[in-house]
Tab-separated table of C-alpha atoms in Angstrom:
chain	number	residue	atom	x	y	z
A	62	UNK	CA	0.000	0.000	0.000
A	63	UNK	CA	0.930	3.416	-0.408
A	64	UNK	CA	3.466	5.041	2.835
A	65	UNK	CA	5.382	7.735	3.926
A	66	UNK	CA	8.722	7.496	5.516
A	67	UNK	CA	10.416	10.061	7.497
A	68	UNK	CA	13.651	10.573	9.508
A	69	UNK	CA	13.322	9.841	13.223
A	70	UNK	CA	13.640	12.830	15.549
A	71	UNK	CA	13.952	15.034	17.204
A	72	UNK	CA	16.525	16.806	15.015
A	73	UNK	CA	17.925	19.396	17.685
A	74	UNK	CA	19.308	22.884	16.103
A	75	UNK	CA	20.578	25.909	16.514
A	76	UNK	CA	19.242	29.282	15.311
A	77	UNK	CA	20.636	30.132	11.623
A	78	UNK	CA	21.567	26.385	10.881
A	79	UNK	CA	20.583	24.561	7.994
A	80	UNK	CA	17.723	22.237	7.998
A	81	UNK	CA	17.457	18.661	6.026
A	82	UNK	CA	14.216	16.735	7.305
A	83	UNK	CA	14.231	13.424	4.819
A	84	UNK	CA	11.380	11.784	3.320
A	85	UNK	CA	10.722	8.943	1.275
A	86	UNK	CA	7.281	7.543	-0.262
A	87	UNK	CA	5.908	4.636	-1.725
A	88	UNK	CA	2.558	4.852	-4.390
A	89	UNK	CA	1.141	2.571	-6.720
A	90	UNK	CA	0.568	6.064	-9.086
A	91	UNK	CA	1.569	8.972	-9.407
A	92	UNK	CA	1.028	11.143	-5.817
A	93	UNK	CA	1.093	14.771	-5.133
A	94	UNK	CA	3.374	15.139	-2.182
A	95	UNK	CA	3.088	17.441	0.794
A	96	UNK	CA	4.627	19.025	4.032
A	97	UNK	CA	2.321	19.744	6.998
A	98	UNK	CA	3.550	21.739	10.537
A	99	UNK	CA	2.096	21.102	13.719
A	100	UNK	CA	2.814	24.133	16.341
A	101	UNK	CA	2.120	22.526	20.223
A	102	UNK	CA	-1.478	22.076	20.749
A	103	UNK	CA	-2.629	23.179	17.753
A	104	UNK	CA	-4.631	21.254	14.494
A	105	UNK	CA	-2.009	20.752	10.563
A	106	UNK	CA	-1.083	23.926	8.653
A	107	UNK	CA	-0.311	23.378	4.969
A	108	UNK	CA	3.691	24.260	4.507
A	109	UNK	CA	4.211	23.164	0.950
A	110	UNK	CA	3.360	21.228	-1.894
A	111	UNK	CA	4.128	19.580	-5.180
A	112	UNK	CA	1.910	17.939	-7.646
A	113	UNK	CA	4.335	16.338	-9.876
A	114	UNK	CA	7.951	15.207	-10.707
A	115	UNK	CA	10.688	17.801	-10.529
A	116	UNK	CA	8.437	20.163	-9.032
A	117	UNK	CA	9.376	22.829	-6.204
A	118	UNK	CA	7.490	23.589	-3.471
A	119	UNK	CA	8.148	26.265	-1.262
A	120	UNK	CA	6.959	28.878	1.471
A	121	UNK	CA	8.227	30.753	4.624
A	122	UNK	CA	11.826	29.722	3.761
A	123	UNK	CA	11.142	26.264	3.499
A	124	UNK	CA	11.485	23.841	0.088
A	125	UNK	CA	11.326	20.839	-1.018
A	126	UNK	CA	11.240	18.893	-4.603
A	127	UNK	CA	9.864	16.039	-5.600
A	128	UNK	CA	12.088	13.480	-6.772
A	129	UNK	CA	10.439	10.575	-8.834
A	130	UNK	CA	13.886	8.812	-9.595
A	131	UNK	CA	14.447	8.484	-5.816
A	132	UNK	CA	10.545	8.432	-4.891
A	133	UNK	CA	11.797	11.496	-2.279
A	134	UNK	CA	10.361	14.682	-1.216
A	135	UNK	CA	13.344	16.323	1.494
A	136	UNK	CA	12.265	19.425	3.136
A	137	UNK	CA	15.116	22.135	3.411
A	138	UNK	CA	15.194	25.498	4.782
A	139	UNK	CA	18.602	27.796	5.235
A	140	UNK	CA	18.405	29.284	7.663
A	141	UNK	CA	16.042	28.174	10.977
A	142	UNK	CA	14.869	30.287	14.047
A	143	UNK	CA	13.637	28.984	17.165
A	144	UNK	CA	10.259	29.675	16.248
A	145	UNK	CA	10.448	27.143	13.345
A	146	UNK	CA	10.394	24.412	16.576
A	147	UNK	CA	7.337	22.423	15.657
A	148	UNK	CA	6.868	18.909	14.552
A	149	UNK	CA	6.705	18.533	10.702
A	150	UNK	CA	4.429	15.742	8.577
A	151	UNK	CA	5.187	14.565	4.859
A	152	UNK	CA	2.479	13.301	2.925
A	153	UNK	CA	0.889	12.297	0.137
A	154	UNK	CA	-2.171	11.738	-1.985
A	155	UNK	CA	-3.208	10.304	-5.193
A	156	UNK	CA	-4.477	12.075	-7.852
A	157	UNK	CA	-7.480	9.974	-8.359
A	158	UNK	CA	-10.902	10.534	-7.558
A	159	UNK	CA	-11.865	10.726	-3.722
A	160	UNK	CA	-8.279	11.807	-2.053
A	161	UNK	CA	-7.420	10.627	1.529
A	162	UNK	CA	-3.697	12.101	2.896
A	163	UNK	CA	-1.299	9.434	3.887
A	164	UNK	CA	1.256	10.673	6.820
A	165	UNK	CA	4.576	10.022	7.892
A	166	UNK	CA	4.891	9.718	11.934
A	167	UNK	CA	6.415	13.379	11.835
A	168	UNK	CA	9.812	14.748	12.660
A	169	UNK	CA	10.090	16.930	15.631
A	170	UNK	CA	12.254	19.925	14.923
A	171	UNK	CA	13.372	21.704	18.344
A	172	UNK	CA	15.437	25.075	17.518
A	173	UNK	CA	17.802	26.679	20.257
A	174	UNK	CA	18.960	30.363	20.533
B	181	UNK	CA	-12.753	34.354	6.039
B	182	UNK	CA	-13.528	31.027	8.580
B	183	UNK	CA	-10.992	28.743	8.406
B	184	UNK	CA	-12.630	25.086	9.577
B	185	UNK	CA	-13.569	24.750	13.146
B	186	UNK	CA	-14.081	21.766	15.341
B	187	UNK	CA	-16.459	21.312	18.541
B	188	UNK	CA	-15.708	20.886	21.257
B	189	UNK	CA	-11.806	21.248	21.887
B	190	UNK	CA	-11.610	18.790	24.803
B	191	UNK	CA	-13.783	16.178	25.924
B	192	UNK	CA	-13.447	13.342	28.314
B	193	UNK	CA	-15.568	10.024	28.307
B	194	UNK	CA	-15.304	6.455	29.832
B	195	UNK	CA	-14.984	3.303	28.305
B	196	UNK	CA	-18.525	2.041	26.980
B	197	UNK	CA	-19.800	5.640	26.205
B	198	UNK	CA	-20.585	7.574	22.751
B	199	UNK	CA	-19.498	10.526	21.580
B	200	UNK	CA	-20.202	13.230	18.651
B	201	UNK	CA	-17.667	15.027	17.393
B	202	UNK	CA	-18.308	18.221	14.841
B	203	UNK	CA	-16.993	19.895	11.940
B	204	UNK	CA	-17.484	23.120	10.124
B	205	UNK	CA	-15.410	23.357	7.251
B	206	UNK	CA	-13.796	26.530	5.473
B	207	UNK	CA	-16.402	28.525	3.341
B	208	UNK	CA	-16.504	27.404	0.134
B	209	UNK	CA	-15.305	24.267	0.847
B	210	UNK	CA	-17.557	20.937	0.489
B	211	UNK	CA	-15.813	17.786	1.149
B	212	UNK	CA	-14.726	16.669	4.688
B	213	UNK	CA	-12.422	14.326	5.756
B	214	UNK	CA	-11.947	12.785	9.434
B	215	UNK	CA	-8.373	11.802	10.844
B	216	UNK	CA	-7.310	10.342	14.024
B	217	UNK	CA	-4.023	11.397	15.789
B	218	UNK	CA	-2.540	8.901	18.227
B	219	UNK	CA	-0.170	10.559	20.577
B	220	UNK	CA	3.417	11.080	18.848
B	221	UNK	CA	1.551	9.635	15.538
B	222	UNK	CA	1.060	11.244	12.154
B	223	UNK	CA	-2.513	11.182	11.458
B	224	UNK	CA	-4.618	8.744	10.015
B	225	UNK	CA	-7.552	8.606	7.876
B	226	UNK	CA	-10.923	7.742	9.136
B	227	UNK	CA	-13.297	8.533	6.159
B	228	UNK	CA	-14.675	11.754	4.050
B	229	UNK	CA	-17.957	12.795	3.029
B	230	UNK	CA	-19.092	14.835	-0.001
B	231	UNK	CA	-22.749	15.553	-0.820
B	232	UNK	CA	-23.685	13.848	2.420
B	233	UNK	CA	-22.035	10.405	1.686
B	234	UNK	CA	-19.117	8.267	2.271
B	235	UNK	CA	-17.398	8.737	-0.410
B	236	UNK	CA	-14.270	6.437	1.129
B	237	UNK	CA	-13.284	5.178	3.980
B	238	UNK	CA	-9.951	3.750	5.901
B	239	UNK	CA	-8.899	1.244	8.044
B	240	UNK	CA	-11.402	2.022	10.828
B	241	UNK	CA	-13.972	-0.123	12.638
B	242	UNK	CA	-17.615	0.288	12.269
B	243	UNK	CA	-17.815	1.795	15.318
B	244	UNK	CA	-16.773	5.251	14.167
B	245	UNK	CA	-19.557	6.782	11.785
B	246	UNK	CA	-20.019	10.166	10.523
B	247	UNK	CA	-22.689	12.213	8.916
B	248	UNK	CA	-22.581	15.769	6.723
B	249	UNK	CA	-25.365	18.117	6.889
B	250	UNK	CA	-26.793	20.312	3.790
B	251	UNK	CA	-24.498	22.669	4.887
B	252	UNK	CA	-21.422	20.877	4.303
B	253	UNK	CA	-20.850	20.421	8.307
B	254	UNK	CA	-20.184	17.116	9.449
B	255	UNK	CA	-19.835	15.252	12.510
B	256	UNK	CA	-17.589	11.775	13.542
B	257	UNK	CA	-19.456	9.684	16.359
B	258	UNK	CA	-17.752	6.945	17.859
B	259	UNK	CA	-19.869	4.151	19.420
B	260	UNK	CA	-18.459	1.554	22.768
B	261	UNK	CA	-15.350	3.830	23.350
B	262	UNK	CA	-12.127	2.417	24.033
B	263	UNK	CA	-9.175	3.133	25.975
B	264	UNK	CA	-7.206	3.024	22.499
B	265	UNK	CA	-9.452	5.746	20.497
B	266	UNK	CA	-7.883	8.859	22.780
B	267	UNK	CA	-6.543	10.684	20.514
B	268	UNK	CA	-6.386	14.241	18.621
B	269	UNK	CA	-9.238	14.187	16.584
B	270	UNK	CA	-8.840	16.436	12.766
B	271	UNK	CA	-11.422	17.179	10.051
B	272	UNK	CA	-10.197	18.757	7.546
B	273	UNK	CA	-11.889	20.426	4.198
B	274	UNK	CA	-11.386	21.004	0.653
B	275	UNK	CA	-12.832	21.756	-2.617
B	276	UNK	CA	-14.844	18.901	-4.453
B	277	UNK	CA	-12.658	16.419	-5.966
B	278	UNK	CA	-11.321	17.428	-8.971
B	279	UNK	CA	-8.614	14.508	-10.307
B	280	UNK	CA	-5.869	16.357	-8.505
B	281	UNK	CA	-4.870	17.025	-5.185
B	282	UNK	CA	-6.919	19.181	-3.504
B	283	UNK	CA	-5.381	20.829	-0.879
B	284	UNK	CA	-7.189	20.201	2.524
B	285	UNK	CA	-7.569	22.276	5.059
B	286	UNK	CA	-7.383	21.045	8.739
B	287	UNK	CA	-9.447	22.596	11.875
B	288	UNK	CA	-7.252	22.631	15.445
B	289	UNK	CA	-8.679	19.589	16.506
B	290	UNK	CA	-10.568	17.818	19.567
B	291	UNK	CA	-8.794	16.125	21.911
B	292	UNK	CA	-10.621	12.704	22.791
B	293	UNK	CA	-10.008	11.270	26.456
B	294	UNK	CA	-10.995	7.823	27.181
B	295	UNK	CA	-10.713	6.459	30.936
């Protein structure tokens, strides 16, 4: 079935590093792919998105691409600041019909001064 | 513009009980989905209706039903409650399905306790 892989966290940085969160899927067609942020007690915001191969999604900083030759969607941003700290979702969704969003477990992202 | 709101934001029930969650999704928007969100989980899809039917539905007992009104709104109720279904509870709307991916739109959430 389809799936969503994503690094383990928490990845622990400090303010102005880079950021790499890795992600990895697995569809039987052709997905869009998509990055979700969860602040502390609150519901998914939308970060990004991309709807087909080679495609660049960005916002706030943040990008990704999708990959098809390495079935990858990595989420990058330059620079981070502490209030970045959140815990971040890939996922995906086939272009077909009725959609449902398939998640990764997340990747905690905790930002220091 | 009203982004999609969920009722209530906390609730607490014991084992055995029912309960009915709601949903208002974002104006203009039509078709609702349901997710559950164990703790330290990503989220997981329950079912989503559009023009007041199932239109698909995930790995979920038949214990968890929903309905969606005329008004788009829908709500998730959850019959015999288990220790297991406490979790953060998302609907989430978006534009009718058009062939491609719809972005959806998530509400903040109610947080299900089950003792």
């Amino acid at each position: 079935g389809d799936s969503v892989t994503q690094m383990e966290g928490p990845v622990t940085l400090s303010e102005e590093a880079f950021l790499t969160i890795n992600c990895t899927y697995t569809a039987t067609g052709y997905p869009s792919l998509f990055w979700y942020v969860q602040y502390p007690g609150e519901g998914l915001q939308l970060l990004l998105k991309a709807t087909k191969a080679d495609d660049k999604g960005s916002n706030k900083g943040f990008e990704a691409t999708y990959r098809k030759e390495t079935t990858s969607f990595h989420l990058e941003k330059g620079s981070v600041q502490v209030s970045d700290s959140a815990v971040y979702f890939c996922a995906l969704s086939l272009n077909t019909g009725f959609q449902k969003l398939v998640f990764g477990t997340g990747t905690r992202l905790l930002v220091s001064p | 513009d009203a982004g999609v709101t969920q009722s209530p934001t906390h609730l607490i029930k014991t084992r055995g009980q029912q309960v009915t969650l709601r949903c208002s999704p974002k104006s203009g928007h039509d078709t609702v989905s349901w997710y559950q969100q164990a703790l330290g989980q990503g989220p997981q899809f329950i079912f989503q209706y559009y023009e007041e039917e199932e239109r698909q539905r995930g790995n979920f007992p038949d214990r968890f039903s929903g309905h969606q009104f005329p008004n788009y709104s829908s709500e998730l109720n959850v019959n015999a409650l288990l220790l297991g279904d406490s979790a953060l509870y998302l609907c989430a709307s978006s534009l009718v399905p058009s062939g491609r991916a719809e972005t959806q739109y998530f509400g903040p959430g109610t947080r299900l306790l089950v003792l």
